[in-house]
XYZ file of C-alpha atoms in Angstrom:
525
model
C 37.747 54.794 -40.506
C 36.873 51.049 -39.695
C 39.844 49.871 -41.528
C 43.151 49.897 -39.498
C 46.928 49.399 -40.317
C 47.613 45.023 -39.340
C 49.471 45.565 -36.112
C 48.027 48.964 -35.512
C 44.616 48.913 -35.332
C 41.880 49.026 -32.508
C 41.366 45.344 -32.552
C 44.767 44.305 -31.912
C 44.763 40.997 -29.386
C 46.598 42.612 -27.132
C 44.604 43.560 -24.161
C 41.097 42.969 -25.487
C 39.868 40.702 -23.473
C 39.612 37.902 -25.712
C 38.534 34.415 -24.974
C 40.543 32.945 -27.907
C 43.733 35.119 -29.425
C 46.532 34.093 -31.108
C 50.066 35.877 -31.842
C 52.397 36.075 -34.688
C 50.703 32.697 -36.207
C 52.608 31.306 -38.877
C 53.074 28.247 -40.704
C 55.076 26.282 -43.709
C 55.403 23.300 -45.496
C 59.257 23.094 -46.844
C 60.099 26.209 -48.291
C 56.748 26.971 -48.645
C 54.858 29.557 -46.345
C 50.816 29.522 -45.957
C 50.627 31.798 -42.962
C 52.606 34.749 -41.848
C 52.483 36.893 -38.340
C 48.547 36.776 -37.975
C 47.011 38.102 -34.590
C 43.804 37.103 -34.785
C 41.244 37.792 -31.271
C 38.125 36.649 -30.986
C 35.882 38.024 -28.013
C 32.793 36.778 -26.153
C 29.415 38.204 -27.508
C 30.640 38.826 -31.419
C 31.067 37.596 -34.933
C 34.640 37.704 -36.463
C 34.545 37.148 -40.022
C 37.493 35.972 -41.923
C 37.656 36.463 -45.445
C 39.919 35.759 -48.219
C 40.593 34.114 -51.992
C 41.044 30.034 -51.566
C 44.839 29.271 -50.370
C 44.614 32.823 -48.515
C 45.812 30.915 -45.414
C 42.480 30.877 -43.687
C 42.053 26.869 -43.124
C 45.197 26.574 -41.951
C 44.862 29.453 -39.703
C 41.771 27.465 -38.030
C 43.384 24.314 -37.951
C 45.997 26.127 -35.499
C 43.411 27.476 -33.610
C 41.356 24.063 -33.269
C 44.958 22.100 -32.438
C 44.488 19.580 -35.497
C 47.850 21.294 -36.451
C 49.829 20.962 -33.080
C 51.853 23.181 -30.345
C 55.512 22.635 -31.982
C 53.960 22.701 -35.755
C 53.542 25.976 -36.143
C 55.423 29.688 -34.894
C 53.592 31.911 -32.550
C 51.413 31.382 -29.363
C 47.511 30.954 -28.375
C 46.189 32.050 -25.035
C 42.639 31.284 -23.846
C 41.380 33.951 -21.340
C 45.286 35.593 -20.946
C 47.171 31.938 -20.199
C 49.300 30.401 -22.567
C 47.716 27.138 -24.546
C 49.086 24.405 -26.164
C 46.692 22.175 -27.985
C 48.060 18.785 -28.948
C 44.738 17.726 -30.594
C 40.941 18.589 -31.897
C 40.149 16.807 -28.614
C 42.390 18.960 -26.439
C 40.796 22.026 -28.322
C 37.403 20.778 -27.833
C 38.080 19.948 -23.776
C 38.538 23.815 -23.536
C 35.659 24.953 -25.036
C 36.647 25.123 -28.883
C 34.487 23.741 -31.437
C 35.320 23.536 -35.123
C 32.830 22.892 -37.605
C 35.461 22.086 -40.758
C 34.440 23.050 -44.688
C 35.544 19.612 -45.442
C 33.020 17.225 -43.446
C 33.627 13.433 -41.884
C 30.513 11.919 -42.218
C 30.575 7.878 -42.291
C 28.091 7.018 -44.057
C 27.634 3.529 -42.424
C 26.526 4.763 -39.428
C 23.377 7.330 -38.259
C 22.416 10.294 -38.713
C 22.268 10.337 -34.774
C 25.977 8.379 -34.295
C 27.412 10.694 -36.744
C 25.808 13.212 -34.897
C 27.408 12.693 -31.658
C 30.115 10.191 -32.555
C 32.627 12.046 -30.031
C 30.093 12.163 -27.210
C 27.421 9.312 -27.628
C 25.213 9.476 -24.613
C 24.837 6.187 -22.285
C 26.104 4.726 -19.301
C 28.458 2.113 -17.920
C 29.825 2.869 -21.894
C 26.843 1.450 -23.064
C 25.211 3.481 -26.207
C 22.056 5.077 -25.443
C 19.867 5.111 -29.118
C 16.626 6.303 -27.232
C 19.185 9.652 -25.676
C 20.897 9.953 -28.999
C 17.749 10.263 -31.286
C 16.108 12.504 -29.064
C 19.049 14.827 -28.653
C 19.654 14.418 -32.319
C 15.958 15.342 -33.058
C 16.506 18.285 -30.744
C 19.103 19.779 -32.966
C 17.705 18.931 -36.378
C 14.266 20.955 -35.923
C 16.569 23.998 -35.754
C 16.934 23.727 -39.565
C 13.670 21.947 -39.868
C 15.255 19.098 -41.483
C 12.378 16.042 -41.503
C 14.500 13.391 -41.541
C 14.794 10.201 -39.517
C 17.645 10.264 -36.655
C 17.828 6.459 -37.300
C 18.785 6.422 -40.854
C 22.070 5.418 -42.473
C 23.737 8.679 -43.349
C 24.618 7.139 -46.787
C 21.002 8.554 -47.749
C 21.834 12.109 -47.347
C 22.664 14.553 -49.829
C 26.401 16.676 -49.422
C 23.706 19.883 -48.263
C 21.799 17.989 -46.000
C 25.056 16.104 -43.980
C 26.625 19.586 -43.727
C 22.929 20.562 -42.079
C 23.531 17.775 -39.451
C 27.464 18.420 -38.375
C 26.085 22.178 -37.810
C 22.880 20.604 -35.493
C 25.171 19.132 -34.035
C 27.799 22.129 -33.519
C 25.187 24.240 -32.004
C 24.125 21.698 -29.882
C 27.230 21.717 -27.761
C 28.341 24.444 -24.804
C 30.808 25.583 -26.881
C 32.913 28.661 -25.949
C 34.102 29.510 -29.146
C 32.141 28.091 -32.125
C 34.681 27.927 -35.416
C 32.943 27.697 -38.597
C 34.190 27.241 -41.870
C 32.440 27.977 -44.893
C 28.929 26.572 -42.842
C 26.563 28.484 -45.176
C 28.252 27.797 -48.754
C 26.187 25.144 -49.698
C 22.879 26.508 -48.033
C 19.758 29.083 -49.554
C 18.745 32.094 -48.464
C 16.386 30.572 -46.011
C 18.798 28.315 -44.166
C 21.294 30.966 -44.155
C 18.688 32.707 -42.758
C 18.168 29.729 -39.785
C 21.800 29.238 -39.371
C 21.964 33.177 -38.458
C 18.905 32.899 -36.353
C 21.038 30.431 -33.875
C 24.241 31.889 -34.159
C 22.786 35.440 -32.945
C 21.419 33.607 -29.767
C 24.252 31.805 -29.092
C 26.614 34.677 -29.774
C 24.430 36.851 -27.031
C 24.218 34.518 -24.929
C 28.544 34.845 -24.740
C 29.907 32.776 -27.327
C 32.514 34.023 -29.607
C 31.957 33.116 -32.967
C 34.974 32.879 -36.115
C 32.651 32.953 -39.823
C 34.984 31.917 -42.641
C 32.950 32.975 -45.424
C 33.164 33.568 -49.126
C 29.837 35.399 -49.235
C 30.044 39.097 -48.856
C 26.194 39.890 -49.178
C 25.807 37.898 -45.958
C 28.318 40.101 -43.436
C 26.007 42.495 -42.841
C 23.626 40.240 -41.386
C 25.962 38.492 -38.858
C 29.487 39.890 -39.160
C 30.763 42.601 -36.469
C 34.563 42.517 -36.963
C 36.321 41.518 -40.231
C 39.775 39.751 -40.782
C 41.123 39.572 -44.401
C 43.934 37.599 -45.532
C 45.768 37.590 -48.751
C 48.941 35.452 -49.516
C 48.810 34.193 -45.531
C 48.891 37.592 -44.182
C 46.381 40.010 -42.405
C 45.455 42.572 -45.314
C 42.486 44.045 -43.723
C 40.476 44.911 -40.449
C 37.576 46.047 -39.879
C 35.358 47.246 -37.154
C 31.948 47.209 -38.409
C 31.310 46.139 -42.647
C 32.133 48.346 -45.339
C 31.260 48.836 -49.278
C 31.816 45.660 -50.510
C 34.496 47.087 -53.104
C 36.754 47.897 -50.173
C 36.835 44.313 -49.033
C 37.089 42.623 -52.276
C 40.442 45.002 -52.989
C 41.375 43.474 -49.477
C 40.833 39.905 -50.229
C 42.554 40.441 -54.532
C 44.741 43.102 -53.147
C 43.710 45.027 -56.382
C 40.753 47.704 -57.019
C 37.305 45.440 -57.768
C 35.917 47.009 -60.780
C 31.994 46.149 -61.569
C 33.009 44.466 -64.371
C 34.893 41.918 -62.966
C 32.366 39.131 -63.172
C 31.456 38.542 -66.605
C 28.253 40.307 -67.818
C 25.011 38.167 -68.001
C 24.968 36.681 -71.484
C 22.856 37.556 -73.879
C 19.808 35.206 -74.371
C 20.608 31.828 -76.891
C 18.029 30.483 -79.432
C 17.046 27.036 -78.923
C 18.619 25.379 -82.606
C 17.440 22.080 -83.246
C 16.420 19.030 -81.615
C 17.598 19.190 -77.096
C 20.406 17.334 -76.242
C 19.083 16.571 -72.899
C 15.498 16.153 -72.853
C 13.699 14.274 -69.039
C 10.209 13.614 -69.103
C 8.530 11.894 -65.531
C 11.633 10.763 -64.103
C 11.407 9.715 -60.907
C 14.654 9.006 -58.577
C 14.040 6.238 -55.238
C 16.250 5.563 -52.673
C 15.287 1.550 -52.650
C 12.141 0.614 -54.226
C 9.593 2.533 -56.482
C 7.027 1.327 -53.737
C 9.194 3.722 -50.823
C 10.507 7.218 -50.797
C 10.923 9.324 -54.019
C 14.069 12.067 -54.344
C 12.611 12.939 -57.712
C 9.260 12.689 -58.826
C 7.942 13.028 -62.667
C 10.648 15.793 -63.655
C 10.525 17.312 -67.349
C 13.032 19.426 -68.706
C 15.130 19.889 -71.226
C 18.067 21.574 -72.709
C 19.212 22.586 -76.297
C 22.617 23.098 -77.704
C 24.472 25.817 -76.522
C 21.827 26.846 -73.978
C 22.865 27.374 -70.321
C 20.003 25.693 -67.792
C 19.735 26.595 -64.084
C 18.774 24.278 -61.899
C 17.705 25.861 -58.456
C 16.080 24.580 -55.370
C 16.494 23.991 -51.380
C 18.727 21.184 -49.785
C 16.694 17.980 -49.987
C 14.673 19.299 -53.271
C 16.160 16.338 -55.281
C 18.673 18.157 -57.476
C 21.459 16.168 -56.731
C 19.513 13.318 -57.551
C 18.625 13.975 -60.182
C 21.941 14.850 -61.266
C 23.236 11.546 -60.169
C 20.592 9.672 -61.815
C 20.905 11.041 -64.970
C 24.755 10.716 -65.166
C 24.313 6.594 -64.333
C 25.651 6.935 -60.839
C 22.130 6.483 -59.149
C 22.531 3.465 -57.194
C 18.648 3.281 -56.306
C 15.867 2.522 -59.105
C 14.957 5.041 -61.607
C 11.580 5.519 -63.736
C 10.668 7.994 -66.560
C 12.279 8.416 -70.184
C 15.653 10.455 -70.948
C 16.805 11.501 -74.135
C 20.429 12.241 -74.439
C 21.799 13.593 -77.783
C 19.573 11.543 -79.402
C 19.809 8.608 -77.110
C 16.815 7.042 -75.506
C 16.861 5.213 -72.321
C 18.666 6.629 -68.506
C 22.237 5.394 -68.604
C 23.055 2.444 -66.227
C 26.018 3.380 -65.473
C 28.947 6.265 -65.526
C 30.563 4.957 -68.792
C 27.248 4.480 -70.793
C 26.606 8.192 -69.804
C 30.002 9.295 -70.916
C 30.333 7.454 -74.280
C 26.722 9.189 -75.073
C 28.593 12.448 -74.223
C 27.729 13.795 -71.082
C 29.769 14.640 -68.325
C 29.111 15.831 -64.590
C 31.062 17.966 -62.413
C 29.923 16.381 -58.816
C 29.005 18.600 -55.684
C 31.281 16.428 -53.610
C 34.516 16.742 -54.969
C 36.254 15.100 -52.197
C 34.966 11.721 -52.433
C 33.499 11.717 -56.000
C 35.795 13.519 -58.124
C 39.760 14.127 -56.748
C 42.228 11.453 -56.761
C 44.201 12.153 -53.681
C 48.110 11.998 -54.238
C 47.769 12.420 -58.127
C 49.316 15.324 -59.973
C 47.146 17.443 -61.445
C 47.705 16.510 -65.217
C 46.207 12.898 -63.815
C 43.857 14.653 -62.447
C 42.705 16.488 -65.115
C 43.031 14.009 -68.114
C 41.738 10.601 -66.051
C 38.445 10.342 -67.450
C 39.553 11.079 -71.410
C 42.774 9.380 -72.190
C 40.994 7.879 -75.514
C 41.190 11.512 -76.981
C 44.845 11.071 -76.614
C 45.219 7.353 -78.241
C 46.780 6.510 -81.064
C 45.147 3.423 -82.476
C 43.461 2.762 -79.375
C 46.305 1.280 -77.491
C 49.343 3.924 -77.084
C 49.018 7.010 -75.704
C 49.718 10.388 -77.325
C 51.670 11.323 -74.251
C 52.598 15.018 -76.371
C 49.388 15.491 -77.345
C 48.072 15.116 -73.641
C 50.941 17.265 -72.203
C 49.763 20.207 -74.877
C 46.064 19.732 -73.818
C 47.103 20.041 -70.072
C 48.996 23.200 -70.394
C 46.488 24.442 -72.782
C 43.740 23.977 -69.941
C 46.037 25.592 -67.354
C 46.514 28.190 -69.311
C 42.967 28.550 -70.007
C 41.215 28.482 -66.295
C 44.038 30.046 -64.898
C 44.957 27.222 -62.136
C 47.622 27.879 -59.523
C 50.059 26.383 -59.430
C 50.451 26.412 -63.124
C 52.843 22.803 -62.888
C 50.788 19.734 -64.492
C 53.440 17.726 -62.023
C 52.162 19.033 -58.692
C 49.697 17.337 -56.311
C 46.117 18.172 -56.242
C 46.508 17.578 -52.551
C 48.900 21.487 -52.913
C 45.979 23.252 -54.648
C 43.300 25.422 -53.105
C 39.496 24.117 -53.369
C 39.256 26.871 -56.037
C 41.826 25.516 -57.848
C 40.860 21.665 -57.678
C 37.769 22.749 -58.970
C 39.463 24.250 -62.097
C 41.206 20.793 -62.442
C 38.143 18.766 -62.365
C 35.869 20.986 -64.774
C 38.574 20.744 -67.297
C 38.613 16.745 -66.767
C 35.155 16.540 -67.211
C 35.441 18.329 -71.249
C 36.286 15.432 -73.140
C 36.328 15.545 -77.004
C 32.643 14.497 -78.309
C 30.887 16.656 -74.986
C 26.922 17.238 -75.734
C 25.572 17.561 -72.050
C 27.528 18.866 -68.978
C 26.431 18.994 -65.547
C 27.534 20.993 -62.741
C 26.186 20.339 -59.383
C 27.475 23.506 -57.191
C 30.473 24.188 -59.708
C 31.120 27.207 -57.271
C 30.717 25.868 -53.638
C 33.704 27.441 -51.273
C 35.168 28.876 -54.657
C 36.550 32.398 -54.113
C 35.786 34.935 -56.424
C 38.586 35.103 -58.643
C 37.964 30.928 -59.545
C 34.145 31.796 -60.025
C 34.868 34.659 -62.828
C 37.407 32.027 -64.543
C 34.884 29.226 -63.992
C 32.029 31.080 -65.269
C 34.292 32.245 -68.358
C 34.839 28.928 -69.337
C 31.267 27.408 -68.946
C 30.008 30.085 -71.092
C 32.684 29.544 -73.618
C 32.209 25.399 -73.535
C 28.265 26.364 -74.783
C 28.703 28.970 -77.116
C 31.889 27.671 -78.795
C 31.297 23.777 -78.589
C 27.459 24.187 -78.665
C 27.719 22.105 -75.595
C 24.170 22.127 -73.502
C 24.840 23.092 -69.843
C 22.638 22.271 -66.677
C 23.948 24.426 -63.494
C 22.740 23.251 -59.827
C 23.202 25.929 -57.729
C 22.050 27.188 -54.764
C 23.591 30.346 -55.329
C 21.251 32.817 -56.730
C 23.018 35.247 -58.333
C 24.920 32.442 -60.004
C 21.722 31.245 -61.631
C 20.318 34.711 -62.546
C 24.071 35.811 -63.977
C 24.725 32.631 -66.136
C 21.542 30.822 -67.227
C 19.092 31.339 -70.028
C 16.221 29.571 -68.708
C 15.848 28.423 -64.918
C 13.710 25.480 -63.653
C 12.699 25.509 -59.570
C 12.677 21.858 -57.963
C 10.444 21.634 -53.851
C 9.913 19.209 -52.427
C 11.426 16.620 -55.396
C 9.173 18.207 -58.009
C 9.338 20.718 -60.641
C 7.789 24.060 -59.459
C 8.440 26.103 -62.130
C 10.287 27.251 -65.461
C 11.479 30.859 -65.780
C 12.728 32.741 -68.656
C 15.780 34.925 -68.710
C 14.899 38.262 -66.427
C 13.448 36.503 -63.669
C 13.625 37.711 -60.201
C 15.237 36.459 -57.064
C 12.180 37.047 -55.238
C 10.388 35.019 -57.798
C 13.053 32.061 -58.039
C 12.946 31.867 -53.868
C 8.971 31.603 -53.582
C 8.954 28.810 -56.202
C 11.558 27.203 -53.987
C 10.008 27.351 -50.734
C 6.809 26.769 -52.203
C 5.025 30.073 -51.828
C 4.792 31.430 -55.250
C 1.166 29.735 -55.986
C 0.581 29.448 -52.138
C-alpha cells in the first residue's frame, strides 16, 4: 500500500535524510488549535505535496517552516540536515537556504517589475542599485514563463495572474535549497502549469527539495512523488507515490468522495428576451487609446438566466475587461455596453451597481475584504439600502435575518455573523464576498476566478449557489476562469479571449482540447 498509518509509515522524518523536517508541529491561537503533531520531511531530489480543504492547517504549517511564525510561537522542533533550527524570521529562513513563495503575494505596485522582483537582494555595489543588473536578471527569469513584458514597468500594470508569474521568476531564480510553494499554479492554465513543472523538475534533479501546496489533484501526477494530507490540522494521509483520486479526496473531507459530489453540468438555458449584458468593440487601455490595448473590439453578450464562461491565458485581457465593465477601469475605455437596458460603460463602481451588476474580484485581498470587519459587515457592506427603512434607518432585523439566511445558505465556517473575516479560510471569505455582491435588483454578476485557492468542498457550495442566483433570480452570469473544468461544468456558452481579443464562441459540449487551442491561439493556426 502507498498509504501508511501518521506516525507509522515509511516516510516518517526520522532518519530519512531530510534537508528540511519538522517534529510534532503544532500551533494555536487562544483556545483555538490550527495544527496538531505534524512530522512533515522533505528530502533533496523530490516533490512533497501537501493537500487539504482551506483552514486544513497547511499555511500555517509553512509559515513555521519559513520562520514568519517564530522559534517560541509554536510546539515542536525543525532541524535542517540533522541540527536543531530556530528561525526568528523569513530572512533567517531564507539565509539557510529556504525560500517561500506565499499564496498571498506582496507586490508594491509603485515600484518595478524588476525591484519587486528582487526587492530583498537588489544587485549593485557600494549599496548603490544596479537597474542595468536588475533588468537583465529580471529578464532572465521572466522568459521562463515567456512573459513579454517590460522589467522597467510599474507593477501597478499587471494583472493578479501575471504578478504571481513574476514572484515565481523570481523564486526560481534563487539557489534555493528548499523551494516552498503555496498554491503557485492556482491561478495559472494548463500551459503555464505546464512551464512552472518544466522548471521545478530541473531544479528538483538538480537537488532541491520541493513542498507543492496544491488544491489541484489532476496535476500530482505530473510533479508530485510523496503526498501529505491534512484535515482539521492533523496528518490524515501519506503517500508514497499518487493514488485514485477518490482515496485522497476521502483524505482531505475525511468522508468517502462520491462522483456526485460536484453538482452535475446543468442542463442547457434558452436565451428569453432581450441580454442583460450585451459588449460590442470595447476596447480597454492602460493610458491612452493611442498606447497599449488590454482589450481590443470585444462582443459578447449574455441573457437572463444564462451562465457565460469567460476563458483565456494570463495577460488575455479578462480581467480587464471585467474591471472595465464594472466602472473600476482606471485607464480609457472605447466601444458600446448595454447593461439591462442601459447604454453607455459605467464610470464608476456605483453607476455599475445602481444599473444592477455586481463583480466578485480575482483579488480579494486588496479589492474585496475589509480586514478586521466581522463577517456580517463583510457580507452586507455594499447593500445596506435593501435593509433601509425610508432611506435613512436601518432595518438592523431584517439585515441580521438576511445574514444568517446567507450563512446558512453557502455553508460558511464559522457560522457566527460576529467573527472576523481575518478567522476564516480563503474558501470561506470567498463565500462571504459572493453573498455581498447579491444585492436585491441583481441583473449581471461577474466572477473573476470565483474559485482560485478554494478547496473543493467551497467550490461545490459556490457553484450551487451561482447556478441557483441564474435560474431562480434570472440573474445573467459571466465566469472568468482559468480553470477548465470549471468552465465546461457550469457554463452554457463559452467565449475564448488571446492575446486581448475574442477567439472564439463555443456552445455547450465543447471540448477542453478545443477551448485550450483557441486560447493559445492554435485552433485556426
Amino acid at each position: 500500500m502507498n498509504k501508511s498509518v501518521p506516525g507509522l509509515g515509511s516516510d516518517q522524518p526520522a532518519k530519512t535524510g531530510a534537508l528540511l523536517e519538522g517534529r510534532g508541529l503544532g500551533k494555536s491561537y487562544g483556545s483555538v488549535s490550527v495544527l496538531r503533531g505534524v512530522d512533515i520531511a522533505i528530502r533533496a531530489g523530490e516533490v512533497l505535496a501537501v493537500l487539504g480543504e482551506n483552514g486544513a492547517g497547511k499555511s500555517t504549517l509553512m509559515r513555521i517552516l519559513s520562520g514568519i511564525i517564530p522559534q517560541g510561537e509554536y510546539e515542536g522542533s525543525i532541524e535542517i540536515d540533522g541540527a536543531p533550527a530556530h528561525f526568528a524570521s523569513l530572512s533567517a529562513s531564507e539565509e539557510a537556504g529556504i525560500v517561500l513563495v506565499p499564496q498571498e503575494l506582496h507586490v508594491i505596485p509603485h515600484l518595478s517589475i524588476a525591484e519587486n522582483m528582487f526587492a530583498s537582494r537588489l544587485p549593485g555595489r557600494f549599496g548603490l542599485y544596479d537597474e542595468t543588473a536588475a533588468v537583465r536578471m529580471a529578464r532572465e527569469a521572466l522568459e521562463v514563463f515567456g512573459l513579454n513584458v517590460d522589467p522597467r514597468a510599474r507593477s501597478a500594470i499587471l494583472t493578479p495572474s501575471e504578478r504571481r508569474l513574476i514572484v515565481l521568476a523570481a523564486a526560481l531564480h534563487r539557489s534555493a535549497r528548499v523551494l516552498i510553494l503555496d498554491e503557485p499554479t492556482a491561478a495559472m492554465t494548463d500551459v503555464e502549469t505546464d512551464l512552472l513543472f518544466e522548471q521545478l523538475r530541473l531544479i528538483r534533479d538538480a537537488g532541491v527539495g520541493i513542498v507543492h501546496i496544491t488544491h489541484r489533484l489532476d496535476e500530482l501526477g505530473q510533479i508530485a512523488d510523496r503526498i501529505l494530507v491534512l484535515r482539521n490540522g492533523a496528518v490524515t494521509g501519506r503517500f508514497n507515490s499518487v493514488p485514485a483520486k477518490a482515496e485522497l479526496v476521502q483524505a482531505m473531507l475525511g468522508e468517502t468522495f462520491e462522483a456526485n459530489a460536484q453538482r452535475e453540468p446543468s442542463s442547457p438555458r434558452s436565451r428569453r428576451g432581450a441580454p442583460v449584458l450585451q459588449v460590442k468593440n470595447l476596447s480597454v487601455y492602460v493610458d491612452a487609446p493611442q498606447r497599449r490595448a488590454r482589450s481590443t473590439n470585444v462582443s459578447l453578450e449574455v441573457y437572463p438566466g444564462e451562465v457565460v464562461g469567460l476563458y483565456g491565458l494570463v495577460g488575455a485581457g479578462r480581467t480587464e475587461l471585467a474591471r472595465a465593465l464594472f466602472g473600476a477601469w482606471p485607464g480609457p475605455v472605447t466601444g458600446e455596453c448595454v447593461i439591462a437596458g442601459h447604454r453607455g460603460v459605467p464610470r464608476n463602481t456605483h453607476e455599475a451597481r445602481r444599473r444592477g451588476m455586481s463583480l466578485l474580484a480575482e483579488d480579494r485581498k486588496s479589492q474585496g475584504v475589509m480586514r478586521g470587519q466581522s463577517i456580517s459587515n463583510n457580507m452586507t457592506a455594499s447593500m445596506l439600502e435593501d435593509f433601509s427603512m425610508f432611506k435613512l434607518l436601518i432595518d438592523i432585523p431584517r439585515e441580521r435575518r438576511h445574514v444568517a439566511d446567507m450563512i446558512a445558505k453557502l455553508g460558511v465556517r464559522p457560522a457566527d455573523p460576529g467573527v472576523s473575516l481575518n478567522a476564516l479560510s480563503g474558501g470561506n471569505q470567498q463565500k462571504v464576498l459572493l453573498a455581498r455582491c447579491l444585492f436585491k435588483g441583481l441583473k449581471v454578476l461577474i466572477l473573476d476566478e470565483p474559485t482560485l485557492g478554494v478547496d473543493i468542498g467551497a467550490r461545490v457550495d459556490i457553484y450551487k449557489e451561482v447556478q441557483s442566483i441564474a435560474r431562480e433570480r434570472d440573474v445573467g452570469v459571466l465566469i472568468i476562469s482559468s480553470d477548465l473544468e470549471e468552465i465546461l461544468a457550469e457554463a452554457d456558452r463559452v467565449f475564448v479571449m488571446y492575446k486581448s481579443r475574442i477567439q472564439g464562441e463555443f456552445a455547450r459540449g465543447v471540448t477542453s482540447h478545443e477551448l485550450l487551442s483557441a486560447a493559445t491561439g492554435a485552433l485556426h493556426a
